[in-house]
mmCIF file of C-alpha atoms in Angstrom:
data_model
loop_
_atom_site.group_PDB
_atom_site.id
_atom_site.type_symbol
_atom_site.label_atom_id
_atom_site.label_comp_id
_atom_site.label_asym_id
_atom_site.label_seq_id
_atom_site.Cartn_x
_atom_site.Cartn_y
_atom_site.Cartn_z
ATOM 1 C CA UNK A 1326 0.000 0.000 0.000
ATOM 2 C CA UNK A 1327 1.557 3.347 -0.813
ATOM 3 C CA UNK A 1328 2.026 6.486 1.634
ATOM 4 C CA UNK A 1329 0.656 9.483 1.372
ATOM 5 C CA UNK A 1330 2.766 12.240 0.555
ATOM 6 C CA UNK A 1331 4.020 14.019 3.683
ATOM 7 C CA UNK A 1332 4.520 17.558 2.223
ATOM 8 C CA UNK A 1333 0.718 17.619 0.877
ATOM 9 C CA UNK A 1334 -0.624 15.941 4.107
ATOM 10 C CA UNK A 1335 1.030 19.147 6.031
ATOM 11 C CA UNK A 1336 -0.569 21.746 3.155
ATOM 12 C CA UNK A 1337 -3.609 20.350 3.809
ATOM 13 C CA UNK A 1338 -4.107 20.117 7.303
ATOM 14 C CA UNK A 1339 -2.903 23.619 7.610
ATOM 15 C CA UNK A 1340 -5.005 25.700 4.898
ATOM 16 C CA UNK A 1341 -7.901 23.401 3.769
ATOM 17 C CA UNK A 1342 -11.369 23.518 5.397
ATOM 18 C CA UNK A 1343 -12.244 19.401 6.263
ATOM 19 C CA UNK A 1344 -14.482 18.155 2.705
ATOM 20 C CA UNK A 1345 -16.846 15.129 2.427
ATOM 21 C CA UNK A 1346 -14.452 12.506 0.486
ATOM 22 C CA UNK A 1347 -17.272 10.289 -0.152
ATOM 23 C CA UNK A 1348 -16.294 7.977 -3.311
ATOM 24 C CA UNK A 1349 -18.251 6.487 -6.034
ATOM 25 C CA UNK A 1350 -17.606 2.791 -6.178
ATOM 26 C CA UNK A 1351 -17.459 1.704 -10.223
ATOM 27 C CA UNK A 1352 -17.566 -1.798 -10.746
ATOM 28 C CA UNK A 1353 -19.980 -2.951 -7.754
ATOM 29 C CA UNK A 1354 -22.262 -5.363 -9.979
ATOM 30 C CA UNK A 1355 -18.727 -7.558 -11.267
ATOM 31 C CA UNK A 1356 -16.832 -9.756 -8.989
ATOM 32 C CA UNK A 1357 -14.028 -12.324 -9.006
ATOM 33 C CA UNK A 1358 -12.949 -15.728 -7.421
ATOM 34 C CA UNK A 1359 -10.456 -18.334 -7.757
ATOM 35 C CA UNK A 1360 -11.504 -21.293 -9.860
ATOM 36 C CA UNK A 1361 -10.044 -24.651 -10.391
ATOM 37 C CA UNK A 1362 -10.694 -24.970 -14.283
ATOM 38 C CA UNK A 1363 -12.966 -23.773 -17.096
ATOM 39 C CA UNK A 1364 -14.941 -26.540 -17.075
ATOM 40 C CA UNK A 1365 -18.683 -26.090 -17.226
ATOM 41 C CA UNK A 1366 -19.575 -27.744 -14.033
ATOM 42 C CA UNK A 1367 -16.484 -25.160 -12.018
ATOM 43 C CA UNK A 1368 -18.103 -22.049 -13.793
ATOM 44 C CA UNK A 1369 -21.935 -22.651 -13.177
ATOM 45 C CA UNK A 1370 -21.020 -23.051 -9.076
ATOM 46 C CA UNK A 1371 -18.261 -20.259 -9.291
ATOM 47 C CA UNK A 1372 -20.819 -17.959 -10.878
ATOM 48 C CA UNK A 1373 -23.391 -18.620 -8.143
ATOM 49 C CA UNK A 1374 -20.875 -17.459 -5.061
ATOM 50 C CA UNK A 1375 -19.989 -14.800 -7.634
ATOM 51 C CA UNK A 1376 -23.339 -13.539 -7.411
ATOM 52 C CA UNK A 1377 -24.287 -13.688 -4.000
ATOM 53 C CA UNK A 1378 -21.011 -11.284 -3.688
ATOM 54 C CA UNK A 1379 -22.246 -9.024 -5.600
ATOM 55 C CA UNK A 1380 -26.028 -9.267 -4.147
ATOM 56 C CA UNK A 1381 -24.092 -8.406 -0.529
ATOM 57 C CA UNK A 1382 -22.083 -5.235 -1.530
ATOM 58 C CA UNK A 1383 -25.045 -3.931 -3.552
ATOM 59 C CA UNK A 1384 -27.256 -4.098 -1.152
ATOM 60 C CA UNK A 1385 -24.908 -3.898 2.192
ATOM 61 C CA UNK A 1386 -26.223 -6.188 4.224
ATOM 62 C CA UNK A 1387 -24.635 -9.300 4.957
ATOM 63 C CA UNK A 1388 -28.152 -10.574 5.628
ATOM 64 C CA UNK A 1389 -29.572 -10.124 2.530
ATOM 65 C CA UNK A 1390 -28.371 -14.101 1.497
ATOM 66 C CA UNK A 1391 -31.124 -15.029 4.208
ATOM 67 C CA UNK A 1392 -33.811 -14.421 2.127
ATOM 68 C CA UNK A 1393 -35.612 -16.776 0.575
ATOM 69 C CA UNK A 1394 -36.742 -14.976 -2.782
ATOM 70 C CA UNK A 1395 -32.840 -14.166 -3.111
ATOM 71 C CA UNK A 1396 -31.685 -17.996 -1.816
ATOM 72 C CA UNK A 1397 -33.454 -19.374 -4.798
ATOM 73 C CA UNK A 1398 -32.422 -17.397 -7.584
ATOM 74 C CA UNK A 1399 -28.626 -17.847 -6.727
ATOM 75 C CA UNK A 1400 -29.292 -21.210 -8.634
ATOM 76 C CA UNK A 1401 -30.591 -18.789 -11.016
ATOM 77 C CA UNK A 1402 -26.957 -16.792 -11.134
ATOM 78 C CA UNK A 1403 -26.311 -17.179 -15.186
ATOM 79 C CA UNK A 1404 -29.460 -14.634 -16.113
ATOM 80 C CA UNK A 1405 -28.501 -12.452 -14.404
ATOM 81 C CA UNK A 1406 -24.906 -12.443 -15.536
ATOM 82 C CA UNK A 1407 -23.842 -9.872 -18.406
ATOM 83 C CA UNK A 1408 -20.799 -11.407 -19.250
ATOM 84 C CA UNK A 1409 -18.079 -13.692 -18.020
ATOM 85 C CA UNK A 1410 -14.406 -14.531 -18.362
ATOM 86 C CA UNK A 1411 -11.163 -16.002 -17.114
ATOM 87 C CA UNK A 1412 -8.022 -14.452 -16.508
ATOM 88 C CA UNK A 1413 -5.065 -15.367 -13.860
ATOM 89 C CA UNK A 1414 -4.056 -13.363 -11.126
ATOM 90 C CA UNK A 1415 -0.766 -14.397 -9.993
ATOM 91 C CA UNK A 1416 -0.706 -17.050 -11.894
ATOM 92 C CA UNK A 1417 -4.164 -18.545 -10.289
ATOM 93 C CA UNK A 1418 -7.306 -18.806 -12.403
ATOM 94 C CA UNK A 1419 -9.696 -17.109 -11.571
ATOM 95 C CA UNK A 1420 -13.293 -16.553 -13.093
ATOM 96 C CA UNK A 1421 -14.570 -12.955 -13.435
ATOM 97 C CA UNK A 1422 -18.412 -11.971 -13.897
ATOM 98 C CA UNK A 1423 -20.077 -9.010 -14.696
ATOM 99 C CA UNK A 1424 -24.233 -8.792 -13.502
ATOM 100 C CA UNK A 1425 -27.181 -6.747 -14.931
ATOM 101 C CA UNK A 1426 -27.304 -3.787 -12.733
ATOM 102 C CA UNK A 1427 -31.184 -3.543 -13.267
ATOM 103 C CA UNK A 1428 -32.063 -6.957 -12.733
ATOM 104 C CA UNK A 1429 -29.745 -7.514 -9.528
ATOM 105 C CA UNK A 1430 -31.760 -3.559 -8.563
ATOM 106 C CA UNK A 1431 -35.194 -5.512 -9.517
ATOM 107 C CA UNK A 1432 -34.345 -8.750 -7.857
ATOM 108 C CA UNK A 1433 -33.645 -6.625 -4.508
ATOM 109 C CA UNK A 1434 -37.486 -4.450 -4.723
ATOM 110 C CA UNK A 1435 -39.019 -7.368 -5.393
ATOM 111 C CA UNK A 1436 -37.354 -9.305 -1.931
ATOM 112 C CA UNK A 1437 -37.613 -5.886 0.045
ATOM 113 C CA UNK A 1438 -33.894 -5.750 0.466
ATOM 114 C CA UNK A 1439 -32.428 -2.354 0.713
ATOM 115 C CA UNK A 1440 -30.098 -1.254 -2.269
ATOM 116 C CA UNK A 1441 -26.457 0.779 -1.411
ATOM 117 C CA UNK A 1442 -25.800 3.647 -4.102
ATOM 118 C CA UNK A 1443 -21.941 3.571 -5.165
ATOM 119 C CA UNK A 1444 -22.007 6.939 -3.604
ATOM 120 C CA UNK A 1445 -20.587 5.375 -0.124
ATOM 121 C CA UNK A 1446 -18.803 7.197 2.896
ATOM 122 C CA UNK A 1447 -15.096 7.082 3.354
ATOM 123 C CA UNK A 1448 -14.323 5.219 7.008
ATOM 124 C CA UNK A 1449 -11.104 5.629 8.618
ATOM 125 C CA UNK A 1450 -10.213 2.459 10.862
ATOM 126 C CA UNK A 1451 -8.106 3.222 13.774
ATOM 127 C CA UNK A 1452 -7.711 -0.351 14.940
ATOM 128 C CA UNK A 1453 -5.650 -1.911 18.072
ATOM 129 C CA UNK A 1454 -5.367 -5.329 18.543
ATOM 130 C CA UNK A 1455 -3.373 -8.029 20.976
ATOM 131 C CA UNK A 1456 -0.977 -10.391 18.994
ATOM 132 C CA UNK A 1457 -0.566 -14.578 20.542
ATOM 133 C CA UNK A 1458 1.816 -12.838 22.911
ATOM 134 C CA UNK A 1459 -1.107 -10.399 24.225
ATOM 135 C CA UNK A 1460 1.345 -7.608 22.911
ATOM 136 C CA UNK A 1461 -1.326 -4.339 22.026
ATOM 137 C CA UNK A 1462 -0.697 -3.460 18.330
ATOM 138 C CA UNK A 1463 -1.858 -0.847 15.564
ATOM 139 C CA UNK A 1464 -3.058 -2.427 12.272
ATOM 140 C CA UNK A 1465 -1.640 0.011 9.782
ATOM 141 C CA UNK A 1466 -1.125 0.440 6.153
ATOM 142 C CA UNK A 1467 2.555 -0.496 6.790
ATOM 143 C CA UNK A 1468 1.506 -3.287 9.356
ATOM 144 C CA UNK A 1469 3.697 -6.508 8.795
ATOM 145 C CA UNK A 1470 1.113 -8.646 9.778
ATOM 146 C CA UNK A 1471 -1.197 -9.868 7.586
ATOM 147 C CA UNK A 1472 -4.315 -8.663 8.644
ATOM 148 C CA UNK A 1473 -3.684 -5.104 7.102
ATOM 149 C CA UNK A 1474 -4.418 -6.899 3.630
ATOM 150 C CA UNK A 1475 -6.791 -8.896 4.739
ATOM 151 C CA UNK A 1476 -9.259 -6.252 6.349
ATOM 152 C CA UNK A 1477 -8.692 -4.165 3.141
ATOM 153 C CA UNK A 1478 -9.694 -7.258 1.099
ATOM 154 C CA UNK A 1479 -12.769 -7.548 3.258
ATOM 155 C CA UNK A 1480 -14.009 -4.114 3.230
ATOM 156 C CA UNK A 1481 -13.579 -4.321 -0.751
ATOM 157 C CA UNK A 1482 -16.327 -7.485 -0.290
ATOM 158 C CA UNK A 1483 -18.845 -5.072 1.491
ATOM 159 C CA UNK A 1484 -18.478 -1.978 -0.681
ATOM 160 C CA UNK A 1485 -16.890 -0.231 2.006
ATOM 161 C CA UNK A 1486 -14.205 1.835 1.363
ATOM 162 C CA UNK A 1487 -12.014 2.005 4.041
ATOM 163 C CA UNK A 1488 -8.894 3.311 4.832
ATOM 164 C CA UNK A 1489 -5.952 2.490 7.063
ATOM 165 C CA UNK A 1490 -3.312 4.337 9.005
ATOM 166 C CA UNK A 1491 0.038 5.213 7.827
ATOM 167 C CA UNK A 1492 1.581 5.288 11.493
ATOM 168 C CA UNK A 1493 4.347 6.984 10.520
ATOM 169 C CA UNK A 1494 5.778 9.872 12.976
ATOM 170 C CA UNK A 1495 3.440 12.273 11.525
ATOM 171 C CA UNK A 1496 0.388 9.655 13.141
ATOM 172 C CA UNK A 1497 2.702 9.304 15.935
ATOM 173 C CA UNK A 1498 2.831 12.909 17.040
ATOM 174 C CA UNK A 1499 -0.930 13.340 16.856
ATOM 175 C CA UNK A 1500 -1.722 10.066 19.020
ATOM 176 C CA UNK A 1501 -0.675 6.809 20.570
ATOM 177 C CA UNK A 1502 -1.575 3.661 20.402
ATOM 178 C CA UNK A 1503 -2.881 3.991 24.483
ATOM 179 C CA UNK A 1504 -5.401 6.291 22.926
ATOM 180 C CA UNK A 1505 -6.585 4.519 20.681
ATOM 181 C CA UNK A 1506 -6.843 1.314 23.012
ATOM 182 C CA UNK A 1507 -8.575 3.330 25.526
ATOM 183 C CA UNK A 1508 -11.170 4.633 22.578
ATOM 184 C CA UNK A 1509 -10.595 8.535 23.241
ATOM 185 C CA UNK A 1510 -11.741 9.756 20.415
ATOM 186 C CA UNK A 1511 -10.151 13.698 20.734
ATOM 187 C CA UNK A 1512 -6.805 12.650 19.787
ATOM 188 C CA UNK A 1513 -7.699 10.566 17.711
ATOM 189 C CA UNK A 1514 -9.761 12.558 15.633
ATOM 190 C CA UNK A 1515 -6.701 15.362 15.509
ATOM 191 C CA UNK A 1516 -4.748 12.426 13.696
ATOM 192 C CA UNK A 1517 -7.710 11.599 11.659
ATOM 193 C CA UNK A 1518 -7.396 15.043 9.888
ATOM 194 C CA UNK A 1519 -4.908 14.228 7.943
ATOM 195 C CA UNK A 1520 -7.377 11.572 5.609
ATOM 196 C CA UNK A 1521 -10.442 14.168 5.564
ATOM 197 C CA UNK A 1522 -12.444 10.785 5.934
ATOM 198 C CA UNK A 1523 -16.466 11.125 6.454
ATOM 199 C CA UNK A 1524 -16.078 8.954 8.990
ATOM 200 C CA UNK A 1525 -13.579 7.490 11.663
ATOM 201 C CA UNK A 1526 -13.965 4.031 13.447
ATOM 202 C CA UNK A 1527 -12.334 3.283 16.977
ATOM 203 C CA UNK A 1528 -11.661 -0.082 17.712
ATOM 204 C CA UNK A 1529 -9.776 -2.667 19.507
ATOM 205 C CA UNK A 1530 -9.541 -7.033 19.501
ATOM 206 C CA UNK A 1531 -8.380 -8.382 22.561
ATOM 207 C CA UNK A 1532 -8.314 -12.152 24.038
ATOM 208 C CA UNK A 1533 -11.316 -12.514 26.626
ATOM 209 C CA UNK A 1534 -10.840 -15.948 28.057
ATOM 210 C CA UNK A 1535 -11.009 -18.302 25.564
ATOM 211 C CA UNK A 1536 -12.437 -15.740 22.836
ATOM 212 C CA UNK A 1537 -11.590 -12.847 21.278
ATOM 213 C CA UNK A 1538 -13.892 -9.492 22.225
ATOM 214 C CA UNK A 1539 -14.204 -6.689 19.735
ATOM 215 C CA UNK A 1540 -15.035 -2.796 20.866
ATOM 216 C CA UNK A 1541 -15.747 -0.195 18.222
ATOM 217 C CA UNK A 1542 -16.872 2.911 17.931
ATOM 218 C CA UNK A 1543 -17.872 5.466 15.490
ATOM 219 C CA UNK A 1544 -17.753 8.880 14.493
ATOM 220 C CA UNK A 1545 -18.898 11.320 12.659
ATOM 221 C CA UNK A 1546 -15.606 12.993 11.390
ATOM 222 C CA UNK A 1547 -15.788 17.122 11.946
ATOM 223 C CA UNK A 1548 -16.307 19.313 9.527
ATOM 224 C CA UNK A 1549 -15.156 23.328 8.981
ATOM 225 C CA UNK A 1550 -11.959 22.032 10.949
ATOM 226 C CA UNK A 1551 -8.281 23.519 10.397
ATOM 227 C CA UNK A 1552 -5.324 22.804 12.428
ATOM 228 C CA UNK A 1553 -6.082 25.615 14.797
ATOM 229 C CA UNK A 1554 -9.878 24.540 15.102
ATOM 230 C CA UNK A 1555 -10.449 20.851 15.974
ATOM 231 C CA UNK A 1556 -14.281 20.097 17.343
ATOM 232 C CA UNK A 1557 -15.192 17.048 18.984
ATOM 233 C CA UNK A 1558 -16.236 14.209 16.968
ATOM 234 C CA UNK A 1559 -19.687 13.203 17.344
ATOM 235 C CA UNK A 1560 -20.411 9.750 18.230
ATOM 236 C CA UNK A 1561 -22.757 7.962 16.007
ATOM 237 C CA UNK A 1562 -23.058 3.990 16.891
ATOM 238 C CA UNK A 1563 -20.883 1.651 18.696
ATOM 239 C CA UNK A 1564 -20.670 -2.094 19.285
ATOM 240 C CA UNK A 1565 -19.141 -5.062 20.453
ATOM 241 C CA UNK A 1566 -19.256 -8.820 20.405
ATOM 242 C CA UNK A 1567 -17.002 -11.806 20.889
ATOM 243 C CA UNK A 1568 -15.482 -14.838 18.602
ATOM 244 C CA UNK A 1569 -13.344 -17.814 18.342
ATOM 245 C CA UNK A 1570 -10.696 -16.312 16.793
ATOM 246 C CA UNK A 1571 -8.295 -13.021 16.221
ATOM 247 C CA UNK A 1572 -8.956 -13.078 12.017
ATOM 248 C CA UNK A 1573 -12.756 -13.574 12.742
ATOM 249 C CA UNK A 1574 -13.180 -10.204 15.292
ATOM 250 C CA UNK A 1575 -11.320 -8.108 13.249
ATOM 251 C CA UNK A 1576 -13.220 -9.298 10.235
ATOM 252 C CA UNK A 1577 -16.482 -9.260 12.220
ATOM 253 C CA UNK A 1578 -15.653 -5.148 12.939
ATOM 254 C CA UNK A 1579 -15.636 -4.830 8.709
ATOM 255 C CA UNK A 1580 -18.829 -6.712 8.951
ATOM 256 C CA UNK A 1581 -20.657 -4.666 11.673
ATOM 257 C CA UNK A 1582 -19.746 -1.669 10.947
ATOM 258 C CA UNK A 1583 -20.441 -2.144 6.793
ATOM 259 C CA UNK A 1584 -23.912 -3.072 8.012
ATOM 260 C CA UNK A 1585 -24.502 0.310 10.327
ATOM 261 C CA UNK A 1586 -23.556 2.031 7.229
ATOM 262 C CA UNK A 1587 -25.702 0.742 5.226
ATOM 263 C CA UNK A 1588 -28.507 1.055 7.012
ATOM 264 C CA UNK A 1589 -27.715 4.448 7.339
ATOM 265 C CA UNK A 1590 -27.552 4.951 3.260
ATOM 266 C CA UNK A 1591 -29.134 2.329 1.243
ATOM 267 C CA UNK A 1592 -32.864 2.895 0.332
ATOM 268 C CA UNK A 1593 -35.588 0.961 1.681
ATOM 269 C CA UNK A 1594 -37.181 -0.838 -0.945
ATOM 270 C CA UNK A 1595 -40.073 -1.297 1.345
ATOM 271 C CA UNK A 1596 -41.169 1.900 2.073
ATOM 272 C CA UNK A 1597 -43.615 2.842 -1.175
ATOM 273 C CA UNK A 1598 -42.420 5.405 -3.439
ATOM 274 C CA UNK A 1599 -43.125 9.185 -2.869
ATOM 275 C CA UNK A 1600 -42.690 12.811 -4.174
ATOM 276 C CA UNK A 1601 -40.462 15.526 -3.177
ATOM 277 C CA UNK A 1602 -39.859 19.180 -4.661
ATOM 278 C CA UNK A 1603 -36.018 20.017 -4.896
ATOM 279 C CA UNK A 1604 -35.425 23.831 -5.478
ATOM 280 C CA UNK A 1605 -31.629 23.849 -7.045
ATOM 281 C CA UNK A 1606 -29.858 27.119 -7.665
ATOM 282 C CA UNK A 1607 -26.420 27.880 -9.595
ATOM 283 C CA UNK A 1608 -28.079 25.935 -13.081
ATOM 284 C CA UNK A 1609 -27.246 28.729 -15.336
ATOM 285 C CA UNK A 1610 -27.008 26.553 -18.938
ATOM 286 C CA UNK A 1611 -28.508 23.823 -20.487
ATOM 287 C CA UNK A 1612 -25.065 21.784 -19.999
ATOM 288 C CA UNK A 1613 -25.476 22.400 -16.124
ATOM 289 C CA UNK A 1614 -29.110 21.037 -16.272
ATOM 290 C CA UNK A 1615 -28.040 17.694 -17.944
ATOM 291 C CA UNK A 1616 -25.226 17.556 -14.982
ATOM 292 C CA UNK A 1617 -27.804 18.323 -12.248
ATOM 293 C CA UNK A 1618 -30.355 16.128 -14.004
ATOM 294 C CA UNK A 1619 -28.037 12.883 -14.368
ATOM 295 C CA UNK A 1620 -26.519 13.223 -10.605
ATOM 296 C CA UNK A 1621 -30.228 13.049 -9.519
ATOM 297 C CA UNK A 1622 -30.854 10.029 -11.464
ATOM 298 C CA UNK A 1623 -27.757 8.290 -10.516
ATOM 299 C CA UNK A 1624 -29.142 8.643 -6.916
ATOM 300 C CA UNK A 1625 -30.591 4.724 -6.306
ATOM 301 C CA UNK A 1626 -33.444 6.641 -4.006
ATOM 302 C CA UNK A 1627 -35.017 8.861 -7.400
ATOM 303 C CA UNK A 1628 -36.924 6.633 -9.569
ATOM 304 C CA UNK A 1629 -38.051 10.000 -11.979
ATOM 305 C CA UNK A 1630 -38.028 13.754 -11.879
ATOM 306 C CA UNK A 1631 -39.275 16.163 -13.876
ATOM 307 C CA UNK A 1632 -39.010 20.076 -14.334
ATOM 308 C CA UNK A 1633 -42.030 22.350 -12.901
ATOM 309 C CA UNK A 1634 -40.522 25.582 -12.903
ATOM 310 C CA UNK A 1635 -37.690 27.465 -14.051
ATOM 311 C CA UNK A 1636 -37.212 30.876 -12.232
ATOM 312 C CA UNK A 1637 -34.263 33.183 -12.373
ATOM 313 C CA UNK A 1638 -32.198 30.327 -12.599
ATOM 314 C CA UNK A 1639 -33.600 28.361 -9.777
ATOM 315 C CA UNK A 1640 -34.953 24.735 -11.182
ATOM 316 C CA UNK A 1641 -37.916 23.247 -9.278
ATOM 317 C CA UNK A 1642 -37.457 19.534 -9.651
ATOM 318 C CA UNK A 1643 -40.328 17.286 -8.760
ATOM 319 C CA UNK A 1644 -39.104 13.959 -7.855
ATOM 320 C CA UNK A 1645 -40.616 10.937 -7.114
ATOM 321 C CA UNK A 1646 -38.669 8.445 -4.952
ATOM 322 C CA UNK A 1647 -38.201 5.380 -2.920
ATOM 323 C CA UNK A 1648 -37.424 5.383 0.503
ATOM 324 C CA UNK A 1649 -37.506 7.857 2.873
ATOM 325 C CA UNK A 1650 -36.224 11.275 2.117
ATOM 326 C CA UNK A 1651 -33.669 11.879 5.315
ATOM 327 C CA UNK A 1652 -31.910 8.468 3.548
ATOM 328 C CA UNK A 1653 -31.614 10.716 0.299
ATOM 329 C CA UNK A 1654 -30.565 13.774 2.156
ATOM 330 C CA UNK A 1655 -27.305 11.686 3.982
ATOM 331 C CA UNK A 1656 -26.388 10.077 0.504
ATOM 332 C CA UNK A 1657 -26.303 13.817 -1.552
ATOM 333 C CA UNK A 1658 -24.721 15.544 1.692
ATOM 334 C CA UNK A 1659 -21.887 12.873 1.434
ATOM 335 C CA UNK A 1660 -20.303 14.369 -2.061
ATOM 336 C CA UNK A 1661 -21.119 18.057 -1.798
ATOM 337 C CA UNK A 1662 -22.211 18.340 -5.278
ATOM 338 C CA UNK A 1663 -25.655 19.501 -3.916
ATOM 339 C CA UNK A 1664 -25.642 22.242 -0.965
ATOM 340 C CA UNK A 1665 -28.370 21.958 1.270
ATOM 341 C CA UNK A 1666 -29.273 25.680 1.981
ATOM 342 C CA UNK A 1667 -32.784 25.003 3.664
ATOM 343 C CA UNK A 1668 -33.642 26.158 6.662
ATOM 344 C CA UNK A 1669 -35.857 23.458 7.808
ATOM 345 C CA UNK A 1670 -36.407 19.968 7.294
ATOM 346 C CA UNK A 1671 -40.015 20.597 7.094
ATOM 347 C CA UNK A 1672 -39.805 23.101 4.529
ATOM 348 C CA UNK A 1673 -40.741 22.191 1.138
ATOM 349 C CA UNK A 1674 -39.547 22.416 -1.688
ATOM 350 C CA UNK A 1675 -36.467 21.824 -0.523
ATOM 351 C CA UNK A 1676 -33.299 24.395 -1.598
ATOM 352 C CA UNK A 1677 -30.288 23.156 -2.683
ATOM 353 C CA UNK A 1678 -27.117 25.155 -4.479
ATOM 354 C CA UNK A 1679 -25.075 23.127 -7.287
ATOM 355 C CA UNK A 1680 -21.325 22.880 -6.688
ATOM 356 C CA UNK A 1681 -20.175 20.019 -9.255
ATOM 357 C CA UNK A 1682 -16.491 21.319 -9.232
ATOM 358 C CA UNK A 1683 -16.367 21.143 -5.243
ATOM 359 C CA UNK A 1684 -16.092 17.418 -5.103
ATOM 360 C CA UNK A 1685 -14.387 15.517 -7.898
ATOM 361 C CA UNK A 1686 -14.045 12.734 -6.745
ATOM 362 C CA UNK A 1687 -11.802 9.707 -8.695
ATOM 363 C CA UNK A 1688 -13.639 5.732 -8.929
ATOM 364 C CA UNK A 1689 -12.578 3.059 -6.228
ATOM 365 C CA UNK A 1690 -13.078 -0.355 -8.087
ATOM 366 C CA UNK A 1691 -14.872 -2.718 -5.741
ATOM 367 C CA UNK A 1692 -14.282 -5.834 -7.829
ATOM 368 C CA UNK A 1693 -13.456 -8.354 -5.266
#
């Protein structure tokens, strides 16, 4: 994994006001796994784990397998598949599959599974953990164990994309590793800075007996911070459980906290569709309309909109969507492309200011 670069890690935390970094996952309908051959039988049962993958990071939950619409049409993986090949990866075989992103969308209404948008919050995981000697480590990017890899590998699996530490003396000057053991999340969060994640995850594994207890907690990472302005982080869920095994409770945090995401994001596919009015300033051309227009349908939550107005360059969008609308309103606040400038949640229609160039953000291939 590479480092960031020192010299525009310092720039940063010293003149930039703290931005979203939420990032668009590309690729979250194709996935990859090991085969043995290219034989028919291999490919038909390869494709089937291949799709429940892909059913888990699209719609976040690593529940959604346990339905029983879903269940039964994994057997029914090849129909919904787009296109397939093999390729080797370090030398190994491996079979690669790409599935119909409206069908897998239609397959997940029709259970009532919730669907994650590839618009997905960036997590920073500041994660301490007891090695077979009990000894209290960091998992870093630069961690010689192999768990670094291994979390990173998972958190590809749930669409999550999350970020490790560095630890280098930079990290090291902002906060130790007691800190993060103990969960204090001030320090923390003055090292956490540095990434401009959305949000930042506290956690520790540590043998309990015979087990292995987990501890996390998250946070809402601040924004409008600078070096000399550091608020507290707000504390937004927390958890903790126990397993057989070190590789299983750190995996199990990935898990859990993928999950509170989620639920925080995806839309409800069981709540019936609805209408909302969006007023959006700052669309002064036609070209800027087609921008606003696609971002809105790109949104998994708006199933249509239309125009109802156009007044001194304010657009009146009338949208009909699925879910509820505070869902919508956390997935648009997490890119910054759309300001919201109301004053109320109540208030209707809703006023929003269009700032495309604020947050370019580049693709994080979720392929795994």
């Amino acid at each position: 994994m590479k480092s960031l670069s020192y010299l525009l890690l310092v720039i940063i935390c010293l003149l930039s006001v703290s931005a979203s970094q939420a990032q668009v996952l590309s690729d979250l309908y194709r996935a990859q796994l090991p085969v043995v051959n290219q034989s028919v039988n291999q490919r038909n049962k390869v494709i089937e784990q291949l799709f429940a993958k892909v059913i888990v990071k699209v719609s976040g939950s690593s529940q959604s397998l346990t339905n029983s619409m879903i269940s039964a049409q994994l057997k029914q993986a090849l129909q919904y598949t787009v296109e397939f090949n093999f390729s080797r990866v370090d030398s190994i075989l491996h079979l690669n599959a790409l599935f119909n992103e409206q069908l897998v969308d239609q397959l997940l209404k029709n259970s009532g599974v919730s669907i994650w948008g590839s618009r997905r919050p960036t997590v920073m995981l500041w994660l301490a953990s007891e090695d077979e000697q009990e000894q209290r480590i960091l998992i870093s990017e630069n961690s010689e164990l192999d768990y670094s890899d291994k979390i990173i590998a998972h958190a590809l699996n749930r669409g999550l994309p999350l970020l490790l530490p560095v630890w280098d003396l930079e990290d090291q000057l902002q906060v130790n590793l007691t800190d993060i053991w103990g969960l204090f999340s001030d320090k923390v969060a003055s090292a956490n800075l540095r990434y401009h994640s959305d949000f930042m995850i506290i956690a520790k594994a540590y043998r309990s007996g015979v087990s292995f207890r987990t501890d996390w907690v998250i946070y809402k990472s601040p924004i409008n911070v600078d070096a000399f302005d550091i608020q507290p982080a707000q504390i937004i869920g927390s958890g903790s459980d126990e397993f057989a095994t070190t590789e299983q409770a750190l995996l199990a945090i990935v898990d859990q906290t993928s999950d509170f995401f989620s639920r925080q994001y995806s839309v409800d596919t069981q709540t019936q569709s609805g209408t909302i009015a969006f007023n959006i300033t700052n669309v002064g051309s036609i070209e800027t309309y087609v921008e606003v227009s696609n971002y809105l349908m790109s949104l998994k939550a708006i199933e249509s909109l239309q125009v109802s107005m156009i007044s001194q360059g304010i657009f009146t969008f009338q949208l009909t969507i699925l879910g509820d609308t505070q869902s919508l309103l956390d997935v648009i606040g997490l890119d910054g492309k759309l300001i919201n400038q109301s004053f109320g949640f109540g208030s209707q229609p809703l006023l929003f200011n269009w700032h495309k160039n604020l947050s370019k953000k580049s693709d994080i291939v979720a392929t795994n």
